mmCIF file with all atom_site columns, C-alpha atoms in Angstrom:
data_model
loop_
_atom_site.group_PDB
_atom_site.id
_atom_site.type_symbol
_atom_site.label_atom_id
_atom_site.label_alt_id
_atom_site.label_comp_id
_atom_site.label_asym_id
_atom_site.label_entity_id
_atom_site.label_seq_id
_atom_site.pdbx_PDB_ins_code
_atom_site.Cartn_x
_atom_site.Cartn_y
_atom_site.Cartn_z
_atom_site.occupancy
_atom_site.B_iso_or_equiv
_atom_site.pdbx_formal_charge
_atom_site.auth_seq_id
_atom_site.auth_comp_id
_atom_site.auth_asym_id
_atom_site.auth_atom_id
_atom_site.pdbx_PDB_model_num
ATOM 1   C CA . UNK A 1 1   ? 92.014 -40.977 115.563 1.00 0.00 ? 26  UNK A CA 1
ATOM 2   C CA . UNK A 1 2   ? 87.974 -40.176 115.264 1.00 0.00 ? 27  UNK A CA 1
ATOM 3   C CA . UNK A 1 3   ? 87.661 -40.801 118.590 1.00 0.00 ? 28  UNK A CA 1
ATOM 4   C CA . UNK A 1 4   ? 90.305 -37.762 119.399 1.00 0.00 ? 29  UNK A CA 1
ATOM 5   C CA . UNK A 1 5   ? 88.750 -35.634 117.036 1.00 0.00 ? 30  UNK A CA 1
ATOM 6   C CA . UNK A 1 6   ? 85.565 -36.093 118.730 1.00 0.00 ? 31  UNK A CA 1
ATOM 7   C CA . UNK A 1 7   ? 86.772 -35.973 122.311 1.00 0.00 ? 32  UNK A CA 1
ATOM 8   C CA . UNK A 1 8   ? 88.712 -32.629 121.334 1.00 0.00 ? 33  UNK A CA 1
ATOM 9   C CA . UNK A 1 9   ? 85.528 -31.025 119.592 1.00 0.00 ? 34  UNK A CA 1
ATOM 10  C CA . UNK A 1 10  ? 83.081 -31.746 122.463 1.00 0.00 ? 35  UNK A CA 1
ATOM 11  C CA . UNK A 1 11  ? 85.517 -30.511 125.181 1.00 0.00 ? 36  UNK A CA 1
ATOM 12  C CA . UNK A 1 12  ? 85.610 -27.173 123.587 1.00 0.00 ? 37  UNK A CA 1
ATOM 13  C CA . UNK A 1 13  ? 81.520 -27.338 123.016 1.00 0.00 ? 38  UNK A CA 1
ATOM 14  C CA . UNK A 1 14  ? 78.873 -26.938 126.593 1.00 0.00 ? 39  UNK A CA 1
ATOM 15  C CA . UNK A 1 15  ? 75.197 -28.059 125.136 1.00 0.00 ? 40  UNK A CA 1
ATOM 16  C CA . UNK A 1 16  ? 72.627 -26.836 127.606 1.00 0.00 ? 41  UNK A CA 1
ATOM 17  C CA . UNK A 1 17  ? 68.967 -27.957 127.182 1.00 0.00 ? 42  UNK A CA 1
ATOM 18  C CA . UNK A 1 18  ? 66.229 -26.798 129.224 1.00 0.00 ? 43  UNK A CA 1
ATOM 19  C CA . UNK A 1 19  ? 62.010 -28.138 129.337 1.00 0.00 ? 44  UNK A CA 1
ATOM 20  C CA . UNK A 1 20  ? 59.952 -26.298 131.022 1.00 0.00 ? 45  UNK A CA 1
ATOM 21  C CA . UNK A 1 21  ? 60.378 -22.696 133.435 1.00 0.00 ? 46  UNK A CA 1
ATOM 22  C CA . UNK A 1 22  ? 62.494 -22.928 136.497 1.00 0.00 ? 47  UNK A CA 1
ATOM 23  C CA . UNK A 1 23  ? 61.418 -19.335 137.454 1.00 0.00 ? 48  UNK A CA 1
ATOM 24  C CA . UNK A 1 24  ? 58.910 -18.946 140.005 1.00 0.00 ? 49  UNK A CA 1
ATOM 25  C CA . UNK A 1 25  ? 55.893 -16.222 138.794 1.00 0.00 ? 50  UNK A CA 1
ATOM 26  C CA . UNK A 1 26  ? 55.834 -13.300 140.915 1.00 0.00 ? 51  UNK A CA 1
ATOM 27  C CA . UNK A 1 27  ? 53.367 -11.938 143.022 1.00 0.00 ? 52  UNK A CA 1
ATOM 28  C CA . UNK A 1 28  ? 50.692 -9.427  141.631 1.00 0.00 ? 53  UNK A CA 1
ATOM 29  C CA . UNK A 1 29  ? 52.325 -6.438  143.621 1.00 0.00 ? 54  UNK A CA 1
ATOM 30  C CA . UNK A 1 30  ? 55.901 -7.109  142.271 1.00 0.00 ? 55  UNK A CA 1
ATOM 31  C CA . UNK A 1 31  ? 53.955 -7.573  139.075 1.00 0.00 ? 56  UNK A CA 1
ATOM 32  C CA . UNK A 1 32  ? 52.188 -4.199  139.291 1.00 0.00 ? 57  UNK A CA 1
ATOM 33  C CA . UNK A 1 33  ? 55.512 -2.168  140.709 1.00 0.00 ? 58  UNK A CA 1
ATOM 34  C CA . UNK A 1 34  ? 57.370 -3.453  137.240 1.00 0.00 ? 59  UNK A CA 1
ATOM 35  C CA . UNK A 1 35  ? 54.411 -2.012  135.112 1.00 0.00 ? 60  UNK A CA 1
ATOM 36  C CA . UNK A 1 36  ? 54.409 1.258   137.044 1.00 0.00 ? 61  UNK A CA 1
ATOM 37  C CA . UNK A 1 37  ? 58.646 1.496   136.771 1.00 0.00 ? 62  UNK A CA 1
ATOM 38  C CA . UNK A 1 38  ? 58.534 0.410   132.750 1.00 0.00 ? 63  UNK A CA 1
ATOM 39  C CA . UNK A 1 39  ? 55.411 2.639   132.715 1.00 0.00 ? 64  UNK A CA 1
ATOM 40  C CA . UNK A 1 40  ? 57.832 5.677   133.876 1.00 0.00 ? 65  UNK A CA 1
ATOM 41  C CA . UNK A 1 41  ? 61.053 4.616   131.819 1.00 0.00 ? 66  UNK A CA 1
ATOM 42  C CA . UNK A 1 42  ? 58.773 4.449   128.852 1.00 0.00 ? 67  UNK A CA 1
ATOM 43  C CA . UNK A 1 43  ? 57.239 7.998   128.861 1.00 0.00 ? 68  UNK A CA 1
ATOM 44  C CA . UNK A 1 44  ? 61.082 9.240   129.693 1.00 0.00 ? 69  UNK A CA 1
ATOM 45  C CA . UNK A 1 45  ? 61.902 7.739   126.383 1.00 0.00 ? 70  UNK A CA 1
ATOM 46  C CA . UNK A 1 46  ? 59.024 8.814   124.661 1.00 0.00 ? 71  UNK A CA 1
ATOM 47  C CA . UNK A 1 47  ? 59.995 12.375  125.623 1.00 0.00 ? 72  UNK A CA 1
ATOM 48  C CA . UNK A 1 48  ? 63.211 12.489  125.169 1.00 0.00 ? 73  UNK A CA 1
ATOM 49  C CA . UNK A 1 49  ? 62.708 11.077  121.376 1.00 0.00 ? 74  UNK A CA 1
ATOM 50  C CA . UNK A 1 50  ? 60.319 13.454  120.436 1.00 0.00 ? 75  UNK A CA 1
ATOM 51  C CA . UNK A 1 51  ? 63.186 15.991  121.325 1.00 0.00 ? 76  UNK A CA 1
ATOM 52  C CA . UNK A 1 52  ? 65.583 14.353  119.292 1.00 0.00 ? 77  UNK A CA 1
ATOM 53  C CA . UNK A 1 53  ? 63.100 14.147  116.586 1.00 0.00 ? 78  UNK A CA 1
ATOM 54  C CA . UNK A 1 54  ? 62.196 17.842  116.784 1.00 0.00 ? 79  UNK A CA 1
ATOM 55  C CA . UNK A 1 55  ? 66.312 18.647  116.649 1.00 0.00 ? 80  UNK A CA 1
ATOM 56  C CA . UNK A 1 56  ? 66.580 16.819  113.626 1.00 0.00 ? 81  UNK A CA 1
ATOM 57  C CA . UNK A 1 57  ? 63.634 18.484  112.238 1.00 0.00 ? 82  UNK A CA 1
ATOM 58  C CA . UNK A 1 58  ? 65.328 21.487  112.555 1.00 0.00 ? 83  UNK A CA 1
ATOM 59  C CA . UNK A 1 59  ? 68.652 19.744  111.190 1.00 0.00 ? 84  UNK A CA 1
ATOM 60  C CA . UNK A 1 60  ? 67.042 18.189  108.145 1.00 0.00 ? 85  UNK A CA 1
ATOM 61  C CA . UNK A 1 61  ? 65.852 21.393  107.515 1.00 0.00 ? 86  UNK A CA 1
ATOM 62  C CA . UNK A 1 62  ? 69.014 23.602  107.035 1.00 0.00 ? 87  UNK A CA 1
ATOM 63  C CA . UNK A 1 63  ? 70.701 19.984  105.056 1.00 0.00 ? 88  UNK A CA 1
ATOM 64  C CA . UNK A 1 64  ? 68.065 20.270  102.679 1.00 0.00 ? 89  UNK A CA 1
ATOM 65  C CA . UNK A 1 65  ? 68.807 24.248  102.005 1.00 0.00 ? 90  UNK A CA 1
ATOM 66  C CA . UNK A 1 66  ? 72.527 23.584  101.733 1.00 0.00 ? 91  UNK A CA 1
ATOM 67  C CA . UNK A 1 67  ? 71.842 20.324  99.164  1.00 0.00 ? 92  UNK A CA 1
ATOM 68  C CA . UNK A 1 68  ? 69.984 23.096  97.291  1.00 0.00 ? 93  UNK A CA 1
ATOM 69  C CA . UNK A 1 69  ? 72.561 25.675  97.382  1.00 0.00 ? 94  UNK A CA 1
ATOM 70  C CA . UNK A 1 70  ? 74.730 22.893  95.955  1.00 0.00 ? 95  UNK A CA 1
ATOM 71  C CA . UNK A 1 71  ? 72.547 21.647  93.068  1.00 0.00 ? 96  UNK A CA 1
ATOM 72  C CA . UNK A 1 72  ? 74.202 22.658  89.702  1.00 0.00 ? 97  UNK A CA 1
ATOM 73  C CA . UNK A 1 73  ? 71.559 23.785  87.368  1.00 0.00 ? 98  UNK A CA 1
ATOM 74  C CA . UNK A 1 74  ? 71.610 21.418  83.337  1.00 0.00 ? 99  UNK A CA 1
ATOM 75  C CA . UNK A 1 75  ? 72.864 23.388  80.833  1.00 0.00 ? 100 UNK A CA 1
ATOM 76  C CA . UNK A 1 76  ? 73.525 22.368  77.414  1.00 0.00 ? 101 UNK A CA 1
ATOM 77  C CA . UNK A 1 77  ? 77.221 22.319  77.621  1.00 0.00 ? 102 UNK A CA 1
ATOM 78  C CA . UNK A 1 78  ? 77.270 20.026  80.735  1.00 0.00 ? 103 UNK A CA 1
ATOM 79  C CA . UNK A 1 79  ? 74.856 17.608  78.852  1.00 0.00 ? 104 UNK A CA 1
ATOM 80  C CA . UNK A 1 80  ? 77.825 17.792  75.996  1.00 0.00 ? 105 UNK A CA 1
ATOM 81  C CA . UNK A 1 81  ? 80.396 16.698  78.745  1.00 0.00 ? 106 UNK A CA 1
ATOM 82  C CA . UNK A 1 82  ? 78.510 14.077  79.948  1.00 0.00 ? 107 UNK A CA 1
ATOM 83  C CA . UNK A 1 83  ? 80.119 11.323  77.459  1.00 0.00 ? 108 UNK A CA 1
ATOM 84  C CA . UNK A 1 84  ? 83.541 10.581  76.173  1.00 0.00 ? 109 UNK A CA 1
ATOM 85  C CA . UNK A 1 85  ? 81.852 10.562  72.559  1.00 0.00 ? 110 UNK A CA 1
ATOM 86  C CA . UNK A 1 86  ? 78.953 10.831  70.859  1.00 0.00 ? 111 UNK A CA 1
ATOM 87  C CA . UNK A 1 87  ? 78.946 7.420   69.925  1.00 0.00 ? 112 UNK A CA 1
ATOM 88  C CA . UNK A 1 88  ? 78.340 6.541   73.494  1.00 0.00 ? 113 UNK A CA 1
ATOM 89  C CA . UNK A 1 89  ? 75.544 8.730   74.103  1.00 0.00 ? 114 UNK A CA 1
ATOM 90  C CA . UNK A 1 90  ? 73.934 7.042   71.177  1.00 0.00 ? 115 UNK A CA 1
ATOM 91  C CA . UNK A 1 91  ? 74.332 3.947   72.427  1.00 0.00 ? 116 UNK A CA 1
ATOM 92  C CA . UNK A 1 92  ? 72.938 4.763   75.671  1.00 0.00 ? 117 UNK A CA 1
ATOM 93  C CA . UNK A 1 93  ? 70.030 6.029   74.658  1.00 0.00 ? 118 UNK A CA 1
ATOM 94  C CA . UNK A 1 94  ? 69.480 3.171   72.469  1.00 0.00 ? 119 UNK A CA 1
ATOM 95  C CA . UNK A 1 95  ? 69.848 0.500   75.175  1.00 0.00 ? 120 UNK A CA 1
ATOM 96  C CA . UNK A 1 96  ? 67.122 2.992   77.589  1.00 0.00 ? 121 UNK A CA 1
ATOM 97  C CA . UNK A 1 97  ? 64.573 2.430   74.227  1.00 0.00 ? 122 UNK A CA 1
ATOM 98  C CA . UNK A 1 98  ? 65.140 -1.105  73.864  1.00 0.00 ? 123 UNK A CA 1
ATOM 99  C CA . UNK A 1 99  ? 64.306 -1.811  77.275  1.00 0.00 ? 124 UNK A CA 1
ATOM 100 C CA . UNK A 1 100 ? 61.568 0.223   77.638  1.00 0.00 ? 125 UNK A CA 1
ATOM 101 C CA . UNK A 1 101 ? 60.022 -1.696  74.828  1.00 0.00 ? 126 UNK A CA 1
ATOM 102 C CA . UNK A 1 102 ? 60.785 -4.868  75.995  1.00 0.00 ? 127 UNK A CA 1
ATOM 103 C CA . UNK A 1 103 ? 59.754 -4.210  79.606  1.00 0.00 ? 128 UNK A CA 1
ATOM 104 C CA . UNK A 1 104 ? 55.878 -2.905  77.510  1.00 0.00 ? 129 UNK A CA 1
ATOM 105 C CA . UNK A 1 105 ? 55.835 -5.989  76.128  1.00 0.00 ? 130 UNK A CA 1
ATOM 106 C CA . UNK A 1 106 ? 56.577 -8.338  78.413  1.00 0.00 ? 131 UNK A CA 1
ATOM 107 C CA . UNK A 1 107 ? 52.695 -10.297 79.187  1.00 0.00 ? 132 UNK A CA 1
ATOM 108 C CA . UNK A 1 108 ? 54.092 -13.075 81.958  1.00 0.00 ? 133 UNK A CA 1
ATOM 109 C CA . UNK A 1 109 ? 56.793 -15.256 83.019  1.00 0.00 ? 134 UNK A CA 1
ATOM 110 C CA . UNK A 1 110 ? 57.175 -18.883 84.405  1.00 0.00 ? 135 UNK A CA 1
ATOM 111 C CA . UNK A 1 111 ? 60.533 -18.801 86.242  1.00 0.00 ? 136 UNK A CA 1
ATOM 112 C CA . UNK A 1 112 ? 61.919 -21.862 88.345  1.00 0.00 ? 137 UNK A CA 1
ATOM 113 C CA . UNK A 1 113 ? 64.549 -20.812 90.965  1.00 0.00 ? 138 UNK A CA 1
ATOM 114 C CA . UNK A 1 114 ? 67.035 -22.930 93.192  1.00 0.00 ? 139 UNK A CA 1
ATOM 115 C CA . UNK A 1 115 ? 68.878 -22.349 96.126  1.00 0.00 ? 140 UNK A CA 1
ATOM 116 C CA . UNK A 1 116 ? 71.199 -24.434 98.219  1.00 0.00 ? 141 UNK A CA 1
ATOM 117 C CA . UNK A 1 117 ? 73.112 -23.981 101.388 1.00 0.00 ? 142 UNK A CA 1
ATOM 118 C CA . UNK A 1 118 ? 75.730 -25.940 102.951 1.00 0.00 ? 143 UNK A CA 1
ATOM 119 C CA . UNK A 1 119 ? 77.475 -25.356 105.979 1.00 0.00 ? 144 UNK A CA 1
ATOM 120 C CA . UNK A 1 120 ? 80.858 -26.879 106.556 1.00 0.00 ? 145 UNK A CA 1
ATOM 121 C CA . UNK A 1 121 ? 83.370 -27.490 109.568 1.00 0.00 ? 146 UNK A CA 1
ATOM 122 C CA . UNK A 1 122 ? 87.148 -28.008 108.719 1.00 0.00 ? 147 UNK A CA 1
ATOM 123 C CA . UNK A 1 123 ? 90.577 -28.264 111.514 1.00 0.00 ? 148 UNK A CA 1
ATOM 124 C CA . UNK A 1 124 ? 93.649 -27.537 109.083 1.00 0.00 ? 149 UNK A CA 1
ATOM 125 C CA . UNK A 1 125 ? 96.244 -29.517 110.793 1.00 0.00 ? 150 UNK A CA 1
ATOM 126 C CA . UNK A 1 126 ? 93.704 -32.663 111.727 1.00 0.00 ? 151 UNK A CA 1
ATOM 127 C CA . UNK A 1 127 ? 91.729 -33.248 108.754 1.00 0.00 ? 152 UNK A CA 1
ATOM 128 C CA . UNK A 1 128 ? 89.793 -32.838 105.444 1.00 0.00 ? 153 UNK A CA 1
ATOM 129 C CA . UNK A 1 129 ? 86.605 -30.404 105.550 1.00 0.00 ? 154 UNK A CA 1
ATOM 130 C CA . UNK A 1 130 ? 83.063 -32.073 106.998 1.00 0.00 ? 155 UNK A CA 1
ATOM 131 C CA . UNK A 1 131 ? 79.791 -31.394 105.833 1.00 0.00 ? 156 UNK A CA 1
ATOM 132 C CA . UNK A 1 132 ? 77.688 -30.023 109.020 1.00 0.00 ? 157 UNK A CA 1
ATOM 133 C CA . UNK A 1 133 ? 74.243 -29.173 106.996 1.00 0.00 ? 158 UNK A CA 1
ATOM 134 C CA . UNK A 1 134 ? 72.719 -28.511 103.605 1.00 0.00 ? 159 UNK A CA 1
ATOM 135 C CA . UNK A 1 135 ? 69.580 -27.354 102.686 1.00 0.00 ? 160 UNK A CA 1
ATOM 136 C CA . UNK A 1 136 ? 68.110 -26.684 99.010  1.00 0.00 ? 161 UNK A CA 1
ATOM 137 C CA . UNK A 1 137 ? 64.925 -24.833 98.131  1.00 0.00 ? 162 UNK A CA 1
ATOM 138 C CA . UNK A 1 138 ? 62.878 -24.812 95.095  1.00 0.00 ? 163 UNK A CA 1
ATOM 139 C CA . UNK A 1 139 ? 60.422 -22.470 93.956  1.00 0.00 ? 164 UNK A CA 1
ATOM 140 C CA . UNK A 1 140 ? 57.710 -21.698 91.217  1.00 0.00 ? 165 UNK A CA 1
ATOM 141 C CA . UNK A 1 141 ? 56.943 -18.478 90.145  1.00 0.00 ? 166 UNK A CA 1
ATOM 142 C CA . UNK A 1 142 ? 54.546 -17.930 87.455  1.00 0.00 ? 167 UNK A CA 1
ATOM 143 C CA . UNK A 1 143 ? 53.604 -13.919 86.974  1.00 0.00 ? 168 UNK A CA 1
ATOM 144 C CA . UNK A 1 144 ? 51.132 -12.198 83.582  1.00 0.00 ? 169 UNK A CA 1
ATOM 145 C CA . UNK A 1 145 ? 50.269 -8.525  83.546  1.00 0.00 ? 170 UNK A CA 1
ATOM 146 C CA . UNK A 1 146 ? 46.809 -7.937  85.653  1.00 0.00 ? 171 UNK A CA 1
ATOM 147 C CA . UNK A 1 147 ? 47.482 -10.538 87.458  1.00 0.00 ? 172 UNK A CA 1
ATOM 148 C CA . UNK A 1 148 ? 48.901 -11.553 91.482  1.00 0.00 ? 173 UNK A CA 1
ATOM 149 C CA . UNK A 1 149 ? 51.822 -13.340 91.545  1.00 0.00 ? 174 UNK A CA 1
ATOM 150 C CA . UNK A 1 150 ? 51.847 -17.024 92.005  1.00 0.00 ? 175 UNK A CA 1
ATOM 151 C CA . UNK A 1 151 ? 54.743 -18.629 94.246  1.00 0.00 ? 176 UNK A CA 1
ATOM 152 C CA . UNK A 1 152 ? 54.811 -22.415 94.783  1.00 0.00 ? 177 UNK A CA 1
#
């Protein structure tokens, strides 16, 4: 049963290894012509993105007066509207203090963090899922205010 398995994955699968070059290097004429002619197509594209950047230039422009025209302008009223209640407006503004003052006072941290990968191959009718690869990482990082941050 393996052995059909097998013989039906690797006659679906073409491996092709190469060593080495099989091209032969071209001359220094053919070499030159091919700088000249990517030379050429080069400067075409050159040119013909500094026109595109110039439209959009122009483009960005007239956006960025209509995203004005659009802005609405904070009044007290629409601050009012901004919450269901008052009670959640409180609240918000409460969590934005607490984490400013946790953010001030944080000096360092030591953090370990994991990661793992697997890669699986499974046929529905023929079998149970196989394992094809895994790979796990592990890493250090250890960080305090004024100073870089170390990663191991």
């Amino acid at each position: 049963m393996y052995a059909l398995i097998a013989a039906l994955v690797l006659a679906q699968t073409s491996v092709n290894v190469r060593i080495g070059s099989t091209q032969k290097k071209p001359d220094s004429a053919a070499t030159a012509r091919e700088e000249a002619r990517d030379d050429s197509v080069r400067l075409i594209r050159e040119a013909e993105i500094d026109s595109m950047r110039k439209r959009r230039i122009v483009r960005d422009s007239s956006q960025a007066a209509r995203r004005r025209a659009k802005r609405i302008a904070l009044t007290p009223a629409l601050v009012a509207s901004a919450f269901r209640n008052q009670r959640a407006s409180t609240l918000l503004t409460a969590a934005r203090v607490a984490r400013l003052a946790h953010d001030s006072s944080l000096t360092g941290y030591d953090a370990t963090a994991y990661e793992r990968m697997s890669v699986g191959l499974g046929f529905k009718r023929i079998g149970r899922d196989r394992l094809l690869m895994r790979a796990e990482r592990a890493s250090r990082i250890v960080w305090s205010r004024g100073n870089p941050a170390l990663v191991q």
